[in-house]
Coordinates of C-alpha atoms in Angstrom, one line a residue:
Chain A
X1 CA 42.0 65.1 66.7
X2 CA 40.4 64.4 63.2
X3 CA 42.1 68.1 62.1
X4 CA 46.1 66.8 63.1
X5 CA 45.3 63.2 61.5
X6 CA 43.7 65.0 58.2
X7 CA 47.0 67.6 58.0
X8 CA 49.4 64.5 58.8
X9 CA 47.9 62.9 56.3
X10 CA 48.8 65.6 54.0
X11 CA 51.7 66.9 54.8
X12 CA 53.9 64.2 56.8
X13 CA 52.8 61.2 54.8
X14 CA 56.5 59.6 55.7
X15 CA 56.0 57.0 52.5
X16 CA 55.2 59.4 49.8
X17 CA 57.9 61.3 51.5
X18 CA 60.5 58.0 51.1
X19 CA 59.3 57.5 47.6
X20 CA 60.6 61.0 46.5
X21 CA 63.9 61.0 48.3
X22 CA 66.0 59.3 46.0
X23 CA 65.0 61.3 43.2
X24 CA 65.2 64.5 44.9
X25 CA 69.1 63.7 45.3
X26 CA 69.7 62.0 42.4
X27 CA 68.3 64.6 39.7
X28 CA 66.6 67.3 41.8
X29 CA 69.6 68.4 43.6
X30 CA 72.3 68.2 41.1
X31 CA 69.6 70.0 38.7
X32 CA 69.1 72.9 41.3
X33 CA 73.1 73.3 42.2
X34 CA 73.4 73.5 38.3
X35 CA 70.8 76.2 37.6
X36 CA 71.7 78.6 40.6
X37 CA 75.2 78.3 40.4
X38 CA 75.7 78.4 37.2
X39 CA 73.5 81.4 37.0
X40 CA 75.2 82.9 40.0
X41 CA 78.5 82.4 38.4
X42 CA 77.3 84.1 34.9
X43 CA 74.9 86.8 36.9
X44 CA 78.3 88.1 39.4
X45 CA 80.4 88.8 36.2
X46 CA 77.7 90.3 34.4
X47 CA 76.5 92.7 37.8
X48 CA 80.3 93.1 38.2
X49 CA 80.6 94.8 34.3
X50 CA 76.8 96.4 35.4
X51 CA 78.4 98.2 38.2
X52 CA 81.8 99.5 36.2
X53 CA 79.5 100.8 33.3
X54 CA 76.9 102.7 36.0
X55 CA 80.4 104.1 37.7
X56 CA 82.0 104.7 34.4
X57 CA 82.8 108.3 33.4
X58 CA 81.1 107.7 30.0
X59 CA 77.1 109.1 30.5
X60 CA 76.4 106.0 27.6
X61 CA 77.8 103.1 29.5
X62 CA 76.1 104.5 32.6
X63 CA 72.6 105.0 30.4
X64 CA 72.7 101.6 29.1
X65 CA 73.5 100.3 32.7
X66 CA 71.0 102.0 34.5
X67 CA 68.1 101.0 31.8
X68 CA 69.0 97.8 32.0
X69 CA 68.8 97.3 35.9
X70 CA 65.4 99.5 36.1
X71 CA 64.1 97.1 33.0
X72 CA 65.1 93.9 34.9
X73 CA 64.7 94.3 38.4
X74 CA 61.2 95.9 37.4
X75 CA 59.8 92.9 36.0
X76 CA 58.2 89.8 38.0
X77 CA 60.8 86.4 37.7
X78 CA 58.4 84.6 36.4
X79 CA 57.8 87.0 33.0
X80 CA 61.0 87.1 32.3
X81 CA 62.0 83.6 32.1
X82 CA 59.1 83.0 30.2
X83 CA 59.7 85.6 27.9
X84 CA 63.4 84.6 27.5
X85 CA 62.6 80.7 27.8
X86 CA 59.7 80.2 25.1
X87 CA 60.8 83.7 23.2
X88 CA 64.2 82.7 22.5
X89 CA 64.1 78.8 22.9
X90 CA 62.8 78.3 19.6
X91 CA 66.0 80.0 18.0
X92 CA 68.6 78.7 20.0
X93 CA 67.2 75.3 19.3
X94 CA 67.8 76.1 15.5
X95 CA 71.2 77.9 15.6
X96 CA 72.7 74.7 18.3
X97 CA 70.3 72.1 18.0
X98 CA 70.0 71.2 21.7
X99 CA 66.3 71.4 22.3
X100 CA 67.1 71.2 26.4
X101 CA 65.6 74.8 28.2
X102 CA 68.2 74.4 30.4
X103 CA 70.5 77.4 28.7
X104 CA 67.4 79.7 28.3
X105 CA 67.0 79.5 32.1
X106 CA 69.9 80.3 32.9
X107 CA 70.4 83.0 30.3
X108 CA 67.1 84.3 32.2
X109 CA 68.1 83.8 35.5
X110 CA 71.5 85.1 35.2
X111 CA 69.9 88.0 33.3
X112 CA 68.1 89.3 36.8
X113 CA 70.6 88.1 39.0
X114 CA 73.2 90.5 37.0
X115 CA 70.7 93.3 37.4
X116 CA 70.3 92.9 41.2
X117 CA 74.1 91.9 41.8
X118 CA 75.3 95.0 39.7
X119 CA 73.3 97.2 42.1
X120 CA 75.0 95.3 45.4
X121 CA 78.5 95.7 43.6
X122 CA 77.8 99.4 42.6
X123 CA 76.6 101.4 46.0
X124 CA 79.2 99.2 47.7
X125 CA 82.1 100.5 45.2
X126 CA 80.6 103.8 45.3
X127 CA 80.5 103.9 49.6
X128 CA 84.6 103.6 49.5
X129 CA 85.6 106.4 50.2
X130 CA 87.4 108.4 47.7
X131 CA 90.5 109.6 49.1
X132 CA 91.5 105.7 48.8
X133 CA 91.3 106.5 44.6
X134 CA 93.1 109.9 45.0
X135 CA 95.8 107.6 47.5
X136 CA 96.6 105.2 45.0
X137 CA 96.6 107.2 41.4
X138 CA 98.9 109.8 44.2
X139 CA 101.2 106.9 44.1
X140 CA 101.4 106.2 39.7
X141 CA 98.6 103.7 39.1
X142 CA 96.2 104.1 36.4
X143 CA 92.7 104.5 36.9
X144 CA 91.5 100.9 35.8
X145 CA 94.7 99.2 38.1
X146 CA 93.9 101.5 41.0
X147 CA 90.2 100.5 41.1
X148 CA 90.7 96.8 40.5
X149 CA 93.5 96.5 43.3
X150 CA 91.9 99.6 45.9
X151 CA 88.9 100.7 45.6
X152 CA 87.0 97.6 44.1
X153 CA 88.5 94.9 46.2
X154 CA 87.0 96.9 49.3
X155 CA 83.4 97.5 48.3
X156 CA 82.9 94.0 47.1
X157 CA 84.0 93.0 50.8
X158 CA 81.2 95.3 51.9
X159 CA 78.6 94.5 50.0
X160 CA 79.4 90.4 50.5
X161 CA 76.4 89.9 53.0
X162 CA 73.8 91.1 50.1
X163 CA 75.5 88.8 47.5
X164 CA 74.5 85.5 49.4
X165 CA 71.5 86.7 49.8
X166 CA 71.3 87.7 46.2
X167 CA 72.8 83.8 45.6
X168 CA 69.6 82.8 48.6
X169 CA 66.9 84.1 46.3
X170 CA 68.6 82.8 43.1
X171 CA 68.6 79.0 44.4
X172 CA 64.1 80.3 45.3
X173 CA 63.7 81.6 42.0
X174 CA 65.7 78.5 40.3
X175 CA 62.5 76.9 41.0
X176 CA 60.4 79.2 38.3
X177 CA 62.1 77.1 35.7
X178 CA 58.8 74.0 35.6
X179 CA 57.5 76.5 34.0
X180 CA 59.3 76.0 30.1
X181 CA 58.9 72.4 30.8
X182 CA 61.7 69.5 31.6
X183 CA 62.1 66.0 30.7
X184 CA 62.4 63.7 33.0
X185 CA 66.0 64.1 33.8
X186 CA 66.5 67.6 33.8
X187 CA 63.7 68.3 36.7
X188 CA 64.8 70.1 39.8
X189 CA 63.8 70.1 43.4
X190 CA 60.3 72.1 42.9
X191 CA 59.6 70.2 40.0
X192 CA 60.1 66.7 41.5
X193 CA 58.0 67.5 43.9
X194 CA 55.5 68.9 42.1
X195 CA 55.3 65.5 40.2
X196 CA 55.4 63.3 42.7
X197 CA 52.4 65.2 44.7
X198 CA 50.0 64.9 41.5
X199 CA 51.0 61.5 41.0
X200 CA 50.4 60.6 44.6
X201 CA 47.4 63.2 45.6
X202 CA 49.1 63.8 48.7
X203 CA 51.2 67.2 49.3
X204 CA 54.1 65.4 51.6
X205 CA 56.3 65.7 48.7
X206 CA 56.3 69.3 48.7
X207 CA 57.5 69.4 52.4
X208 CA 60.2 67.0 51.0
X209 CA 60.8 69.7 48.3
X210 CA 60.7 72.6 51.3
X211 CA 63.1 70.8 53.2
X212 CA 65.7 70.3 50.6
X213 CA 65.1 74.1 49.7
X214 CA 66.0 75.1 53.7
X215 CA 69.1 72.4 53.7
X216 CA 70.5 74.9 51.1
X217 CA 69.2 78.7 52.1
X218 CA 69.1 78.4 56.0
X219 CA 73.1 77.5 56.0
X220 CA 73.7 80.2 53.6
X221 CA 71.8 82.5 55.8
X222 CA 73.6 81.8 58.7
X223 CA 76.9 82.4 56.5
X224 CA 75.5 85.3 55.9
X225 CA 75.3 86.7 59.5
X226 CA 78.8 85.3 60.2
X227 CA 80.2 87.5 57.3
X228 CA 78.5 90.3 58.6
X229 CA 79.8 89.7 62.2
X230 CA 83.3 89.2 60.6
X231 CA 83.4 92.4 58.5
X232 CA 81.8 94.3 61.7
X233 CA 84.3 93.5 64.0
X234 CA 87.4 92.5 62.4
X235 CA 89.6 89.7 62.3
X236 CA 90.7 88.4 65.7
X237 CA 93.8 90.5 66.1
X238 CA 96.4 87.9 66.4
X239 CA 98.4 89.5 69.8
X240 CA 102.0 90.5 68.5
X241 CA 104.9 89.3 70.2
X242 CA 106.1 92.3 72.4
X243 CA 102.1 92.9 73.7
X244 CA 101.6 89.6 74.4
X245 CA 105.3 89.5 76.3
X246 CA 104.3 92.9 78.3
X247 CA 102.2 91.2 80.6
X248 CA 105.5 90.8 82.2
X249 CA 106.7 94.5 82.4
X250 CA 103.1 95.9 83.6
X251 CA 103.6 94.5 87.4
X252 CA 101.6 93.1 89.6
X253 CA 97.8 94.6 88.6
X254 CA 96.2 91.3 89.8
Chain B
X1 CA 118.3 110.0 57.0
X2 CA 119.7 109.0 54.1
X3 CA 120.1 111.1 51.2
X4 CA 117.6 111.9 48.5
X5 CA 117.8 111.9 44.9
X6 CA 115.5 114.8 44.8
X7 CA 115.0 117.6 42.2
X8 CA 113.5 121.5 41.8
X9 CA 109.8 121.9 41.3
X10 CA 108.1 125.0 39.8
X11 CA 104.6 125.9 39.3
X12 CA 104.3 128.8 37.1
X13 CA 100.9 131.0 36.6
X14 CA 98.7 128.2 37.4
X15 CA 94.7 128.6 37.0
X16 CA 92.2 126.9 37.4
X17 CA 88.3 126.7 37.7
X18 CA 85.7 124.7 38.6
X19 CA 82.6 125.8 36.6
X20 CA 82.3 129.2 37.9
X21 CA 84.5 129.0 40.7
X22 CA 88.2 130.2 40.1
X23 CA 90.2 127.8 42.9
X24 CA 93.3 129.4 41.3
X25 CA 94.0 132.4 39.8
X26 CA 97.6 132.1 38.5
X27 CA 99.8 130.6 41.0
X28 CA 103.2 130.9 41.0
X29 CA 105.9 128.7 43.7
X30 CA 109.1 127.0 42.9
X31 CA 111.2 124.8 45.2
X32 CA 114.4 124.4 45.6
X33 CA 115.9 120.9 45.1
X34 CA 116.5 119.6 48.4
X35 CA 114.5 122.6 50.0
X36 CA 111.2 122.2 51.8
X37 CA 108.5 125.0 51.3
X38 CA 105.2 125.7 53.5
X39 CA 102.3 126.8 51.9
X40 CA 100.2 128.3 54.6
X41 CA 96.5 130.1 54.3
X42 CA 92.9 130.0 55.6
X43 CA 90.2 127.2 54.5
X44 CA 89.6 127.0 51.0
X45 CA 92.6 129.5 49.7
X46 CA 93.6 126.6 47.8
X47 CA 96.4 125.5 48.9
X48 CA 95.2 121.0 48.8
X49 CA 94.2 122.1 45.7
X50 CA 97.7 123.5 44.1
X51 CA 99.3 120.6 45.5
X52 CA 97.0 118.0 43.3
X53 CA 97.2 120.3 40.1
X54 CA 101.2 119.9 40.8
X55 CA 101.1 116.7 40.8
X56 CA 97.9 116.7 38.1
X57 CA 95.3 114.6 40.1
X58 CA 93.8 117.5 38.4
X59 CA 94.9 119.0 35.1
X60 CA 95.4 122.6 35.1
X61 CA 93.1 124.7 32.6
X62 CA 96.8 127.3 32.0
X63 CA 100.2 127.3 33.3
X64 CA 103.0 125.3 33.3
X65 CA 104.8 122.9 36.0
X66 CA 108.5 122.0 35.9
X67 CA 110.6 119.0 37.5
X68 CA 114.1 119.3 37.6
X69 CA 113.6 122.2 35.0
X70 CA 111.4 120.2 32.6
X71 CA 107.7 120.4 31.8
X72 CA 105.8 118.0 32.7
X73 CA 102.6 118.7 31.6
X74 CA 103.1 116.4 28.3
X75 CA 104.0 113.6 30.5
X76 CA 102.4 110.7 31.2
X77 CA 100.6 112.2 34.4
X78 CA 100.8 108.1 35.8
X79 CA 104.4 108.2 35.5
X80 CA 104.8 111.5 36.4
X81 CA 103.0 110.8 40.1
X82 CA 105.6 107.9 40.4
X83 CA 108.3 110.6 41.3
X84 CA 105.8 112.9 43.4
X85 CA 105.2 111.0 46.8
X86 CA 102.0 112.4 48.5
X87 CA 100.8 112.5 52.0
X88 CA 97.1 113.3 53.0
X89 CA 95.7 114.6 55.8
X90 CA 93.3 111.1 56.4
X91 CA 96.4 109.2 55.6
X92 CA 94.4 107.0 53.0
X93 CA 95.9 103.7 53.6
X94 CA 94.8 100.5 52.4
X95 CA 92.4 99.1 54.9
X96 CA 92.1 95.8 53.6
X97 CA 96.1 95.3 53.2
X98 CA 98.7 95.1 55.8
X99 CA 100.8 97.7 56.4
X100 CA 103.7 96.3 54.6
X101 CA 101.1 95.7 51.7
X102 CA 100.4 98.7 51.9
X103 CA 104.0 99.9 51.5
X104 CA 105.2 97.3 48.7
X105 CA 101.7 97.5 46.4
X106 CA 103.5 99.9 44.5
X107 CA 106.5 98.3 44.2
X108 CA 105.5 94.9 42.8
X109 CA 102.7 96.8 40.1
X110 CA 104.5 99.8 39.6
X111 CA 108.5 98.8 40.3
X112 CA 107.9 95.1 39.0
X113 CA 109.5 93.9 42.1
X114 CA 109.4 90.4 43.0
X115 CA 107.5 89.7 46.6
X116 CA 110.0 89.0 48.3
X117 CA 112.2 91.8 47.0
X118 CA 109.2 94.7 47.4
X119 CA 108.4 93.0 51.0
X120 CA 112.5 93.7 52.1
X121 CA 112.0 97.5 50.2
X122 CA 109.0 97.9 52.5
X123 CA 110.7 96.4 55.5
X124 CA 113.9 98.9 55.1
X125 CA 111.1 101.7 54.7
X126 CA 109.2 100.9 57.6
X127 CA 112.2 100.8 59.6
X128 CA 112.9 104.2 58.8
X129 CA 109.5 105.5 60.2
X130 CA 110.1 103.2 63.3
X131 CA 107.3 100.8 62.3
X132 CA 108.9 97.5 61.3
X133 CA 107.6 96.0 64.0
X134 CA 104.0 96.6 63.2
X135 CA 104.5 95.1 59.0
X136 CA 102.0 92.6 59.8
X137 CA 99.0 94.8 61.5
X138 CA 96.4 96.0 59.5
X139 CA 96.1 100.1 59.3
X140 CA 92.9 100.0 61.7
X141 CA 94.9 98.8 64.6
X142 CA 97.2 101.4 64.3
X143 CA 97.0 104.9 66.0
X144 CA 96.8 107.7 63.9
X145 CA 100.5 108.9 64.1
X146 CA 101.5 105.2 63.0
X147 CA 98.9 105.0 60.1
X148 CA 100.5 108.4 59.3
X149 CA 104.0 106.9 59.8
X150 CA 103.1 104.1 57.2
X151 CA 101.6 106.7 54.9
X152 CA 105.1 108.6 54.5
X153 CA 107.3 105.1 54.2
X154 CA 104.8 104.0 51.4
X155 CA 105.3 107.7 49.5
X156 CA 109.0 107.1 50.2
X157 CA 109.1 103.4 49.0
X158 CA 108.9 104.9 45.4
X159 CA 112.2 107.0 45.8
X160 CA 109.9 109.9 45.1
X161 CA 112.3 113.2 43.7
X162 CA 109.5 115.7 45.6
X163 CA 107.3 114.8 49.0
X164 CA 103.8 116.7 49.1
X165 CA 102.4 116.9 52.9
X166 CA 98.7 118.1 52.6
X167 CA 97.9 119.1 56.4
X168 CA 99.7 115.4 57.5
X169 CA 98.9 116.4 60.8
X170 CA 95.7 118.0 61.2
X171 CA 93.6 115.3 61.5
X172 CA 96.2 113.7 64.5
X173 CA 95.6 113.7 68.2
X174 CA 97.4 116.7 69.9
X175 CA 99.6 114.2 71.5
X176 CA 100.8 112.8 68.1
X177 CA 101.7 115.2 65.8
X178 CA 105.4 115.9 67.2
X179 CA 106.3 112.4 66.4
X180 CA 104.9 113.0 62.6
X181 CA 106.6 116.6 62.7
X182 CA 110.1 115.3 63.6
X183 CA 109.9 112.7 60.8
X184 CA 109.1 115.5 58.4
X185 CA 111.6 117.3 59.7
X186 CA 114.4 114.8 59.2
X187 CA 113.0 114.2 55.7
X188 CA 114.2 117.8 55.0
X189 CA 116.8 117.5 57.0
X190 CA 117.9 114.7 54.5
X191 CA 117.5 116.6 51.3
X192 CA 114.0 115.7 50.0
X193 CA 112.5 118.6 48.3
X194 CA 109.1 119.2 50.0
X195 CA 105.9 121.3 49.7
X196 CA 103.8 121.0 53.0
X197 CA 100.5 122.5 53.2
X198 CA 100.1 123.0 56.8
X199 CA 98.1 124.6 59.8
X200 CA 101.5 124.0 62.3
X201 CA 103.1 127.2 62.5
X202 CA 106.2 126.1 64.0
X203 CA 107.2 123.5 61.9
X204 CA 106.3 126.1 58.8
X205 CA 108.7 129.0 60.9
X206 CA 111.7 126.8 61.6
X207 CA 111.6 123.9 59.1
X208 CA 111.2 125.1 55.8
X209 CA 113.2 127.1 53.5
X210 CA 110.4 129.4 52.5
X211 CA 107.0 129.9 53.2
X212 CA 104.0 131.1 50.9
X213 CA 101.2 132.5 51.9
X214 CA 97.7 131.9 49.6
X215 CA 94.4 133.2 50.2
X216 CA 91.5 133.1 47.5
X217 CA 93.5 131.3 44.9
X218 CA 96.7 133.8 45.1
X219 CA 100.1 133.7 46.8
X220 CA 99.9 137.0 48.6
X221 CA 103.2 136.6 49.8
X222 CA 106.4 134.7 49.6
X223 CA 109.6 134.6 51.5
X224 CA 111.9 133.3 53.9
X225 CA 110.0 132.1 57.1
X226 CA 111.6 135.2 59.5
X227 CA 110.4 137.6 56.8
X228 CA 107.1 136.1 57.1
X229 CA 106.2 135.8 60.5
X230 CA 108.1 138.8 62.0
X231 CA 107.6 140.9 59.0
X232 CA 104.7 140.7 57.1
X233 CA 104.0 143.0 54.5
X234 CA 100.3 142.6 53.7
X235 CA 97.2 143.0 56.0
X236 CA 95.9 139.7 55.0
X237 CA 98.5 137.8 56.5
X238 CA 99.1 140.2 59.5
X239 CA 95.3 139.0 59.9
X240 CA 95.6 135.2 59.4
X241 CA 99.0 135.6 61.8
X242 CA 97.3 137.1 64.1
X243 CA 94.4 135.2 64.2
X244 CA 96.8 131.5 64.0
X245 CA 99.3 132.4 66.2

């Protein structure tokens, strides 16, 4: 019995846990939502333009594109926000003055995101099938106007299951951020608890942490699988009028 | 069927290549305004392919194409398509629209219609196939005749001057291409000018106007349909006839 009392002493200790709470809602949250969503935001645009220029008939935009994405993608998280964090701080402090790291990290986090996002929008634009292209430049639209209202809208709806999950790991890797150091105010989930475990010598805040990372990623996973399910089978066909009134013309088949 | 405001089309000498490959190898046809021609021939004769150079979903590499009498290759080939309605074999609707989306996208972008004015335009076209019951479905709970249906109201919506048909019916259950056949045939019953690449003999014998035969990336023949089918004068198409029919 010694072993459960030692580990709930470590991991479940409910007043380290209470101590943390307020914190973790009142800056660590907010702090996180800012990071991954921000970066999310910045990262889909950027993937979006990624996948255009590794689609585009020019072999430069494709080049550049598809350097880019092996260069980003290739590298662990953690080296590039340093890199882009402590490499780049230092002169964006001088050119704006704002000495917070909060804009390098997401400059770096949207960086990887766009590289990951840009492969999700690409294969998905480039699995529709082409006849719907040759359809709708058949009927006088541009190439630019026929993908943007055909062909893009219908592989971004594909590909919409590996975007959250793309916006899943974003919220994980939001985390890597401690690393460029943060005032007091500007500290996020992982950080908070990080803090409040050293202070305290006990790890319960980290489960706090854990289960503040879950309320976020296990929902989205879950809307993840109901996308999937929705794209799968459709739309509930909503019965039309005349089918729904044919009951009546088909007899007695009870 | 109302009437058309449809004009001539004439493809003269056309060739073309891809790398080594010559799909065409100067291609003469020229329709008749309010005439429909068939364009018959084995797999790969190029006949799909002469009907996207015509309407340049692929640029010729020499010839010349003619509207109403006029060149066309200087055009604006996105304008150009506006007054060339197409019809594909896979019907190539918009899966994630509705079907009278799919009829009235051109019409708002292209047209500059209002929503609710392109939405009546696609209406009165979709009652002309038969389908204005069905403006709210999407495509996928259609049945293939229907999709194919919706596929000639949206080419119509555009008041197109020539209709292209590229197999419309091959890829139909047997049990659906008469209804698909018998809107074609009131089409050109109506006065559109037509080119229909097609596999359906009888429609090609007593619908069109004339009917040219291509195999390897030449017309071989070209005449009125009873010349044709009762008298051909080559041994290639005595050999596809006999081998179709």
């Amino acid at each position: 019995m010694d072993i459960f009392k030692l580990l709930s002493d470590t991991f479940l200790d409910w007043k380290a846990i209470g101590e943390v709470l307020p914190k973790m809602f009142a800056v660590g949250l907010p702090n996180t939502l800012v990071l991954a969503v921000t970066s999310g935001v910045i990262g889909t645009v950027l993937g979006m333009v990624l996948a255009l220029m590794g689609i585009s008939r020019n072999a430069a935009a494709r080049w550049i594109a598809r350097i880019y994405t092996d260069v980003l993608r290739g590298l662990p998280p953690i080296l590039t926000i340093l890199v882009i964090g402590l490499g780049f701080g230092p002169i964006f402090r001088q050119v704006t003055g704002s000495s917070s790291p909060y804009p390098m990290a997401i400059a770096a986090l949207s960086l990887m995101s766009a590289a990951y996002i840009g492969e999700i929008f690409r294969s998905g634009i480039q699995s529709v099938d082409k006849g719907q292209l040759e359809a709708t430049r058949a009927l006088g639209f541009g190439y630019g106007p026929a993908m943007r209202l055909v062909v893009v809208p219908q592989g971004v709806r594909r590909v919409l299951p590996a975007l959250v999950n793309q916006f899943i790991a974003l919220i994980k890797e939001s985390s890597l951020v401690f690393m460029l150091g943060l005032l007091a105010t500007e500290r996020e989930i992982f950080q908070i608890g990080k803090d409040a475990a050293s202070n305290s010598g006990n790890l319960s805040p980290y489960v706090a942490a854990a289960v503040f990372y879950l309320a976020l990623t296990v929902p989205l996973t879950h809307f993840v699988n109901w996308i999937d399910r929705r794209l799968r089978s459709g739309r509930p066909e909503k019965k039309e009028p005349d089918e729904a009134a044919a009951v009546v013309g088909k007899g007695a088949q009870a | 069927m109302s009437e058309f405001v449809s004009g001539s089309l004439t493809a003269r000498n056309i060739h073309l290549s891809f790398g080594s490959n010559r799909v065409l190898r100067g291609i003469d046809l020229h329709v008749e305004k309010g005439s429909t021609a068939s364009v018959i021939g084995p797999s790969g004769s190029g006949k799909s392919t002469l009907l996207r150079v015509m309407n340049r979903l692929i640029e010729p590499d020499q010839g010349d194409i003619l509207l109403d009498g006029r060149s066309v290759l200087k055009d604006n080939p996105d304008e150009l398509r506006r007054r060339i309605g197409m019809v594909f074999q896979q019907f190539n609707l918009f899966p994630h629209k509705t079907v009278a989306e799919n009829v009235s996208l051109a019409l708002r972008k292209l047209r500059g219609m209002s929503k609710e004015q392109a939405r009546d335009e696609a209406l009165a076209q979709l009652e002309l196939v038969g389908l204005k019951h069905k403006a709210d479905s999407r495509p996928a709970n259609l049945s293939g005749g229907q999709q194919q249906r919706v596929a000639i109201a949206r080419a119509l919506a555009m008041k197109p001057e020539v209709m292209f048909f590229d197999e419309a019916t091959s890829a139909l259950d047997p049990e659906l291409v008469k209804g698909v056949l018998a809107l074609m045939a009131d089409l050109a019953k109506g006065g559109m000018t037509m080119v229909v690449v097609t596999h359906e003999m009888g429609f090609s014998r007593n619908v069109s106007d004339s009917v040219t035969f291509m195999d390897a990336g030449v017309v071989v023949e070209t005449g009125p349909p009873e010349q044709l089918f009762t008298a051909p004068r080559t041994e290639r198409l005595k050999g596809f006839l006999s081998d179709v029919l």
